[in-house]
Amino acid sequence: MGAKRVWSTTGVVALTGALLLTSAPTASADYVRDQQWVLDAFKMDATWALTQGEGVTVAVVDSGVDGSQPDLTGQVLQGKDFTGGGSAKEDVFGHGTAMASIIAAHGHGAGNDSGMIGLAPKVKILPLRTYQKENDKNPDDVWSEAVRYAVDQGAKVINLSFGADGGKTSSEGREAIAYAQAHDVVVVAAAGNTGAVAVEEPAALPGIVSVGAVDEKANRWVGSNSGKGLTLMAPGVQVLAADPESSQGYSLSDGTSDATAFVSAAAALVRSKYPDLTAGQVINRLIKSASFLDHKELKAPDREYGYGILRPNKALTMDIPKGPKNGPLGQLPSNTESKTGSATEGTEDGSTQANEQDSSSRLPILLIIGGIAAVTVIGGIIFAVMRSRGNRGDGGPGSGGGTPPRGTGYPPQSSTGYQQYPSSASNQGYPTPQGQSPQHPNHYAQQPPYQGQ
């Protein structure tokens, strides 16, 4: 069964099962689109009038992407296989194809009315295969090579729907992420599916947009990891995606992999509409436009919801200052930055300025030292002549030290894994989706952000 899952670098770990579309024998066009509740929740008809992701390439580092999938034809670039086993446009397991469909599916048939549609249907997908089968490992030295390749091929967003399952990212992985960030690429990664109060790496690394999962009511999915370093939440429960292993071609499943793909697609939409923004400024728009929706009592960053729930339409339409080039999440230091550094913030060549300052201050220091030495010699002569007694004290500067501040831990989760919040009684902004009763409002209705900022 083709489920969409979060992977482990020590082995592929299946955490959720797919719910095949068994209630519809032929999976008609209307039926498939009706399962895509996210399209209504995100108000995508209005969003696509602004941009559909034209001109942006999203790299999917995964199990490959099936280039023959009807909803993805023409969208999948050649890519590269890093497993030594064939083509990146072959996907024998289906996870990468599922992620690509959430991002860039365009439907098929007359008027593209059949099949599913992704959040950014005009984005190009760069498939980078780093594992082939469910139980394959996805080691850091392999996916890091794929990340570097994505940067060199001009990808503006990199989707990493996998995690280290509690492990730490190797130096190769960290350097690859730093390379992407230094070259103006938005990197998005899954927070993890174990329900732990800890964001998995590489998602937890500085500058990466780490993503957790929420359901149709905008409540955190019980399996979604939480804790320090969580950036955004996005739909990850009963999400429809292409499934090459299903006879119907699609399946529904839960997981932060899916949520990650939605955020990657939203980042691509922002990059398409605002091509002058840096990667950090794109991330800034995603964060500043996010909202806690019904969870108004929360303040950002919250351990379970990060900076809030993704809102692609607001990320494109809100009046948000660009902010610093590196964005609110910062960056990992690149090799160049770590070697040269910047001695003075805000200067183009801090080391030069520091050298100039050092040179300009040497002369008076030398004069002072020379003066002190002269006084000492003269004083010694006087004392010798007068044979006076004096007390000498050996003193010196003490060595400074200090204890770094301790980190703040998080309390354990409740027995249910997440807290239920009261639902909003009104639908503020989104039209009621077809077949949805007014008694069941759209919990993703566009509301002002509640980030405590």
JSON list of N, CA and C in Angstrom, two decimals, residues 57-106:
[
{"chain": "A", "resi": 57, "resn": "THR", "atom": "N", "xyz": [11.53, 26.20, -9.70]},
{"chain": "A", "resi": 57, "resn": "THR", "atom": "CA", "xyz": [11.82, 24.76, -9.63]},
{"chain": "A", "resi": 57, "resn": "THR", "atom": "C", "xyz": [11.92, 24.34, -8.18]},
{"chain": "A", "resi": 58, "resn": "VAL", "atom": "N", "xyz": [11.21, 23.28, -7.83]},
{"chain": "A", "resi": 58, "resn": "VAL", "atom": "CA", "xyz": [11.27, 22.70, -6.48]},
{"chain": "A", "resi": 58, "resn": "VAL", "atom": "C", "xyz": [11.96, 21.34, -6.58]},
{"chain": "A", "resi": 59, "resn": "ALA", "atom": "N", "xyz": [13.03, 21.17, -5.84]},
{"chain": "A", "resi": 59, "resn": "ALA", "atom": "CA", "xyz": [13.73, 19.88, -5.80]},
{"chain": "A", "resi": 59, "resn": "ALA", "atom": "C", "xyz": [13.08, 18.98, -4.76]},
{"chain": "A", "resi": 60, "resn": "VAL", "atom": "N", "xyz": [12.77, 17.75, -5.15]},
{"chain": "A", "resi": 60, "resn": "VAL", "atom": "CA", "xyz": [12.18, 16.77, -4.25]},
{"chain": "A", "resi": 60, "resn": "VAL", "atom": "C", "xyz": [13.23, 15.69, -4.01]},
{"chain": "A", "resi": 61, "resn": "VAL", "atom": "N", "xyz": [13.87, 15.73, -2.84]},
{"chain": "A", "resi": 61, "resn": "VAL", "atom": "CA", "xyz": [14.88, 14.75, -2.47]},
{"chain": "A", "resi": 61, "resn": "VAL", "atom": "C", "xyz": [14.16, 13.59, -1.81]},
{"chain": "A", "resi": 62, "resn": "ASP", "atom": "N", "xyz": [14.06, 12.47, -2.52]},
{"chain": "A", "resi": 62, "resn": "ASP", "atom": "CA", "xyz": [13.13, 11.43, -2.07]},
{"chain": "A", "resi": 62, "resn": "ASP", "atom": "C", "xyz": [13.42, 10.11, -2.79]},
{"chain": "A", "resi": 63, "resn": "SER", "atom": "N", "xyz": [12.35, 9.37, -3.06]},
{"chain": "A", "resi": 63, "resn": "SER", "atom": "CA", "xyz": [12.47, 8.06, -3.70]},
{"chain": "A", "resi": 63, "resn": "SER", "atom": "C", "xyz": [12.35, 8.13, -5.21]},
{"chain": "A", "resi": 64, "resn": "GLY", "atom": "N", "xyz": [12.49, 9.33, -5.77]},
{"chain": "A", "resi": 64, "resn": "GLY", "atom": "CA", "xyz": [12.27, 9.53, -7.18]},
{"chain": "A", "resi": 64, "resn": "GLY", "atom": "C", "xyz": [10.87, 10.04, -7.43]},
{"chain": "A", "resi": 65, "resn": "VAL", "atom": "N", "xyz": [10.58, 10.45, -8.66]},
{"chain": "A", "resi": 65, "resn": "VAL", "atom": "CA", "xyz": [9.25, 10.93, -9.02]},
{"chain": "A", "resi": 65, "resn": "VAL", "atom": "C", "xyz": [8.86, 10.28, -10.35]},
{"chain": "A", "resi": 66, "resn": "ASP", "atom": "N", "xyz": [7.71, 9.65, -10.37]},
{"chain": "A", "resi": 66, "resn": "ASP", "atom": "CA", "xyz": [7.22, 8.99, -11.57]},
{"chain": "A", "resi": 66, "resn": "ASP", "atom": "C", "xyz": [6.83, 10.04, -12.61]},
{"chain": "A", "resi": 67, "resn": "GLY", "atom": "N", "xyz": [7.68, 10.20, -13.62]},
{"chain": "A", "resi": 67, "resn": "GLY", "atom": "CA", "xyz": [7.43, 11.21, -14.63]},
{"chain": "A", "resi": 67, "resn": "GLY", "atom": "C", "xyz": [6.26, 10.90, -15.54]},
{"chain": "A", "resi": 68, "resn": "SER", "atom": "N", "xyz": [5.76, 9.66, -15.50]},
{"chain": "A", "resi": 68, "resn": "SER", "atom": "CA", "xyz": [4.63, 9.29, -16.36]},
{"chain": "A", "resi": 68, "resn": "SER", "atom": "C", "xyz": [3.28, 9.44, -15.66]},
{"chain": "A", "resi": 69, "resn": "GLN", "atom": "N", "xyz": [3.29, 9.82, -14.39]},
{"chain": "A", "resi": 69, "resn": "GLN", "atom": "CA", "xyz": [2.03, 10.00, -13.67]},
{"chain": "A", "resi": 69, "resn": "GLN", "atom": "C", "xyz": [1.20, 11.06, -14.40]},
{"chain": "A", "resi": 70, "resn": "PRO", "atom": "N", "xyz": [-0.05, 10.79, -14.75]},
{"chain": "A", "resi": 70, "resn": "PRO", "atom": "CA", "xyz": [-0.83, 11.69, -15.61]},
{"chain": "A", "resi": 70, "resn": "PRO", "atom": "C", "xyz": [-0.92, 13.12, -15.11]},
{"chain": "A", "resi": 71, "resn": "ASP", "atom": "N", "xyz": [-1.00, 13.30, -13.80]},
{"chain": "A", "resi": 71, "resn": "ASP", "atom": "CA", "xyz": [-1.15, 14.65, -13.24]},
{"chain": "A", "resi": 71, "resn": "ASP", "atom": "C", "xyz": [0.17, 15.42, -13.20]},
{"chain": "A", "resi": 72, "resn": "LEU", "atom": "N", "xyz": [1.28, 14.75, -13.54]},
{"chain": "A", "resi": 72, "resn": "LEU", "atom": "CA", "xyz": [2.60, 15.39, -13.44]},
{"chain": "A", "resi": 72, "resn": "LEU", "atom": "C", "xyz": [3.32, 15.47, -14.78]},
{"chain": "A", "resi": 73, "resn": "THR", "atom": "N", "xyz": [2.68, 15.04, -15.85]},
{"chain": "A", "resi": 73, "resn": "THR", "atom": "CA", "xyz": [3.35, 15.05, -17.15]},
{"chain": "A", "resi": 73, "resn": "THR", "atom": "C", "xyz": [3.78, 16.48, -17.53]},
{"chain": "A", "resi": 74, "resn": "GLY", "atom": "N", "xyz": [5.00, 16.59, -17.99]},
{"chain": "A", "resi": 74, "resn": "GLY", "atom": "CA", "xyz": [5.53, 17.89, -18.37]},
{"chain": "A", "resi": 74, "resn": "GLY", "atom": "C", "xyz": [6.09, 18.70, -17.23]},
{"chain": "A", "resi": 75, "resn": "GLN", "atom": "N", "xyz": [5.88, 18.25, -15.99]},
{"chain": "A", "resi": 75, "resn": "GLN", "atom": "CA", "xyz": [6.33, 19.01, -14.83]},
{"chain": "A", "resi": 75, "resn": "GLN", "atom": "C", "xyz": [7.64, 18.48, -14.26]},
{"chain": "A", "resi": 76, "resn": "VAL", "atom": "N", "xyz": [7.98, 17.23, -14.58]},
{"chain": "A", "resi": 76, "resn": "VAL", "atom": "CA", "xyz": [9.11, 16.57, -13.93]},
{"chain": "A", "resi": 76, "resn": "VAL", "atom": "C", "xyz": [10.35, 16.67, -14.81]},
{"chain": "A", "resi": 77, "resn": "LEU", "atom": "N", "xyz": [11.38, 17.31, -14.31]},
{"chain": "A", "resi": 77, "resn": "LEU", "atom": "CA", "xyz": [12.65, 17.44, -15.02]},
{"chain": "A", "resi": 77, "resn": "LEU", "atom": "C", "xyz": [13.43, 16.14, -14.96]},
{"chain": "A", "resi": 78, "resn": "GLN", "atom": "N", "xyz": [14.56, 16.11, -15.61]},
{"chain": "A", "resi": 78, "resn": "GLN", "atom": "CA", "xyz": [15.34, 14.87, -15.68]},
{"chain": "A", "resi": 78, "resn": "GLN", "atom": "C", "xyz": [15.83, 14.44, -14.30]},
{"chain": "A", "resi": 79, "resn": "GLY", "atom": "N", "xyz": [16.34, 15.39, -13.53]},
{"chain": "A", "resi": 79, "resn": "GLY", "atom": "CA", "xyz": [16.81, 15.06, -12.20]},
{"chain": "A", "resi": 79, "resn": "GLY", "atom": "C", "xyz": [18.04, 14.17, -12.20]},
{"chain": "A", "resi": 80, "resn": "LYS", "atom": "N", "xyz": [18.28, 13.53, -11.06]},
{"chain": "A", "resi": 80, "resn": "LYS", "atom": "CA", "xyz": [19.46, 12.66, -10.95]},
{"chain": "A", "resi": 80, "resn": "LYS", "atom": "C", "xyz": [19.20, 11.58, -9.91]},
{"chain": "A", "resi": 81, "resn": "ASP", "atom": "N", "xyz": [19.68, 10.38, -10.23]},
{"chain": "A", "resi": 81, "resn": "ASP", "atom": "CA", "xyz": [19.60, 9.27, -9.29]},
{"chain": "A", "resi": 81, "resn": "ASP", "atom": "C", "xyz": [20.93, 9.16, -8.53]},
{"chain": "A", "resi": 82, "resn": "PHE", "atom": "N", "xyz": [20.86, 9.15, -7.20]},
{"chain": "A", "resi": 82, "resn": "PHE", "atom": "CA", "xyz": [22.06, 9.07, -6.37]},
{"chain": "A", "resi": 82, "resn": "PHE", "atom": "C", "xyz": [22.22, 7.69, -5.73]},
{"chain": "A", "resi": 83, "resn": "THR", "atom": "N", "xyz": [21.40, 6.73, -6.16]},
{"chain": "A", "resi": 83, "resn": "THR", "atom": "CA", "xyz": [21.47, 5.38, -5.61]},
{"chain": "A", "resi": 83, "resn": "THR", "atom": "C", "xyz": [22.25, 4.44, -6.50]},
{"chain": "A", "resi": 84, "resn": "GLY", "atom": "N", "xyz": [22.58, 4.89, -7.71]},
{"chain": "A", "resi": 84, "resn": "GLY", "atom": "CA", "xyz": [23.27, 4.03, -8.65]},
{"chain": "A", "resi": 84, "resn": "GLY", "atom": "C", "xyz": [22.38, 2.98, -9.26]},
{"chain": "A", "resi": 85, "resn": "GLY", "atom": "N", "xyz": [21.07, 3.22, -9.19]},
{"chain": "A", "resi": 85, "resn": "GLY", "atom": "CA", "xyz": [20.15, 2.18, -9.63]},
{"chain": "A", "resi": 85, "resn": "GLY", "atom": "C", "xyz": [19.20, 2.57, -10.74]},
{"chain": "A", "resi": 86, "resn": "GLY", "atom": "N", "xyz": [19.48, 3.63, -11.49]},
{"chain": "A", "resi": 86, "resn": "GLY", "atom": "CA", "xyz": [18.58, 3.96, -12.58]},
{"chain": "A", "resi": 86, "resn": "GLY", "atom": "C", "xyz": [18.27, 5.43, -12.70]},
{"chain": "A", "resi": 87, "resn": "SER", "atom": "N", "xyz": [17.00, 5.72, -12.96]},
{"chain": "A", "resi": 87, "resn": "SER", "atom": "CA", "xyz": [16.57, 7.09, -13.25]},
{"chain": "A", "resi": 87, "resn": "SER", "atom": "C", "xyz": [15.81, 7.69, -12.08]},
{"chain": "A", "resi": 88, "resn": "ALA", "atom": "N", "xyz": [15.99, 9.01, -11.89]},
{"chain": "A", "resi": 88, "resn": "ALA", "atom": "CA", "xyz": [15.25, 9.71, -10.84]},
{"chain": "A", "resi": 88, "resn": "ALA", "atom": "C", "xyz": [13.78, 9.84, -11.20]},
{"chain": "A", "resi": 89, "resn": "LYS", "atom": "N", "xyz": [13.40, 9.60, -12.47]},
{"chain": "A", "resi": 89, "resn": "LYS", "atom": "CA", "xyz": [12.00, 9.67, -12.89]},
{"chain": "A", "resi": 89, "resn": "LYS", "atom": "C", "xyz": [11.30, 8.33, -12.75]},
{"chain": "A", "resi": 90, "resn": "GLU", "atom": "N", "xyz": [11.95, 7.39, -12.09]},
{"chain": "A", "resi": 90, "resn": "GLU", "atom": "CA", "xyz": [11.34, 6.12, -11.71]},
{"chain": "A", "resi": 90, "resn": "GLU", "atom": "C", "xyz": [11.13, 6.12, -10.21]},
{"chain": "A", "resi": 91, "resn": "ASP", "atom": "N", "xyz": [9.98, 5.68, -9.77]},
{"chain": "A", "resi": 91, "resn": "ASP", "atom": "CA", "xyz": [9.68, 5.66, -8.33]},
{"chain": "A", "resi": 91, "resn": "ASP", "atom": "C", "xyz": [9.00, 4.34, -8.02]},
{"chain": "A", "resi": 92, "resn": "VAL", "atom": "N", "xyz": [9.76, 3.39, -7.54]},
{"chain": "A", "resi": 92, "resn": "VAL", "atom": "CA", "xyz": [9.21, 2.06, -7.29]},
{"chain": "A", "resi": 92, "resn": "VAL", "atom": "C", "xyz": [8.47, 1.99, -5.96]},
{"chain": "A", "resi": 93, "resn": "PHE", "atom": "N", "xyz": [8.63, 3.02, -5.15]},
{"chain": "A", "resi": 93, "resn": "PHE", "atom": "CA", "xyz": [7.95, 3.01, -3.85]},
{"chain": "A", "resi": 93, "resn": "PHE", "atom": "C", "xyz": [6.80, 3.99, -3.78]},
{"chain": "A", "resi": 94, "resn": "GLY", "atom": "N", "xyz": [6.93, 5.17, -4.36]},
{"chain": "A", "resi": 94, "resn": "GLY", "atom": "CA", "xyz": [5.80, 6.09, -4.47]},
{"chain": "A", "resi": 94, "resn": "GLY", "atom": "C", "xyz": [5.83, 7.32, -3.60]},
{"chain": "A", "resi": 95, "resn": "HIS", "atom": "N", "xyz": [6.72, 7.37, -2.63]},
{"chain": "A", "resi": 95, "resn": "HIS", "atom": "CA", "xyz": [6.71, 8.50, -1.70]},
{"chain": "A", "resi": 95, "resn": "HIS", "atom": "C", "xyz": [7.07, 9.81, -2.39]},
{"chain": "A", "resi": 96, "resn": "GLY", "atom": "N", "xyz": [8.11, 9.79, -3.20]},
{"chain": "A", "resi": 96, "resn": "GLY", "atom": "CA", "xyz": [8.51, 11.01, -3.90]},
{"chain": "A", "resi": 96, "resn": "GLY", "atom": "C", "xyz": [7.46, 11.50, -4.87]},
{"chain": "A", "resi": 97, "resn": "THR", "atom": "N", "xyz": [6.79, 10.57, -5.54]},
{"chain": "A", "resi": 97, "resn": "THR", "atom": "CA", "xyz": [5.71, 10.95, -6.46]},
{"chain": "A", "resi": 97, "resn": "THR", "atom": "C", "xyz": [4.57, 11.61, -5.71]},
{"chain": "A", "resi": 98, "resn": "ALA", "atom": "N", "xyz": [4.26, 11.08, -4.53]},
{"chain": "A", "resi": 98, "resn": "ALA", "atom": "CA", "xyz": [3.20, 11.67, -3.72]},
{"chain": "A", "resi": 98, "resn": "ALA", "atom": "C", "xyz": [3.54, 13.10, -3.34]},
{"chain": "A", "resi": 99, "resn": "MET", "atom": "N", "xyz": [4.78, 13.33, -2.90]},
{"chain": "A", "resi": 99, "resn": "MET", "atom": "CA", "xyz": [5.18, 14.68, -2.51]},
{"chain": "A", "resi": 99, "resn": "MET", "atom": "C", "xyz": [5.13, 15.64, -3.70]},
{"chain": "A", "resi": 100, "resn": "ALA", "atom": "N", "xyz": [5.61, 15.16, -4.86]},
{"chain": "A", "resi": 100, "resn": "ALA", "atom": "CA", "xyz": [5.60, 16.00, -6.05]},
{"chain": "A", "resi": 100, "resn": "ALA", "atom": "C", "xyz": [4.18, 16.35, -6.47]},
{"chain": "A", "resi": 101, "resn": "SER", "atom": "N", "xyz": [3.24, 15.42, -6.30]},
{"chain": "A", "resi": 101, "resn": "SER", "atom": "CA", "xyz": [1.85, 15.69, -6.69]},
{"chain": "A", "resi": 101, "resn": "SER", "atom": "C", "xyz": [1.20, 16.72, -5.78]},
{"chain": "A", "resi": 102, "resn": "ILE", "atom": "N", "xyz": [1.52, 16.69, -4.50]},
{"chain": "A", "resi": 102, "resn": "ILE", "atom": "CA", "xyz": [1.00, 17.70, -3.58]},
{"chain": "A", "resi": 102, "resn": "ILE", "atom": "C", "xyz": [1.51, 19.08, -3.97]},
{"chain": "A", "resi": 103, "resn": "ILE", "atom": "N", "xyz": [2.73, 19.12, -4.46]},
{"chain": "A", "resi": 103, "resn": "ILE", "atom": "CA", "xyz": [3.33, 20.40, -4.84]},
{"chain": "A", "resi": 103, "resn": "ILE", "atom": "C", "xyz": [2.84, 20.88, -6.20]},
{"chain": "A", "resi": 104, "resn": "ALA", "atom": "N", "xyz": [2.89, 20.00, -7.23]},
{"chain": "A", "resi": 104, "resn": "ALA", "atom": "CA", "xyz": [2.80, 20.50, -8.60]},
{"chain": "A", "resi": 104, "resn": "ALA", "atom": "C", "xyz": [1.85, 19.75, -9.53]},
{"chain": "A", "resi": 105, "resn": "ALA", "atom": "N", "xyz": [0.99, 18.88, -9.02]},
{"chain": "A", "resi": 105, "resn": "ALA", "atom": "CA", "xyz": [0.06, 18.20, -9.91]},
{"chain": "A", "resi": 105, "resn": "ALA", "atom": "C", "xyz": [-0.83, 19.21, -10.63]},
{"chain": "A", "resi": 106, "resn": "HIS", "atom": "N", "xyz": [-1.15, 18.93, -11.90]},
{"chain": "A", "resi": 106, "resn": "HIS", "atom": "CA", "xyz": [-1.98, 19.85, -12.68]},
{"chain": "A", "resi": 106, "resn": "HIS", "atom": "C", "xyz": [-3.25, 19.21, -13.21]}
]
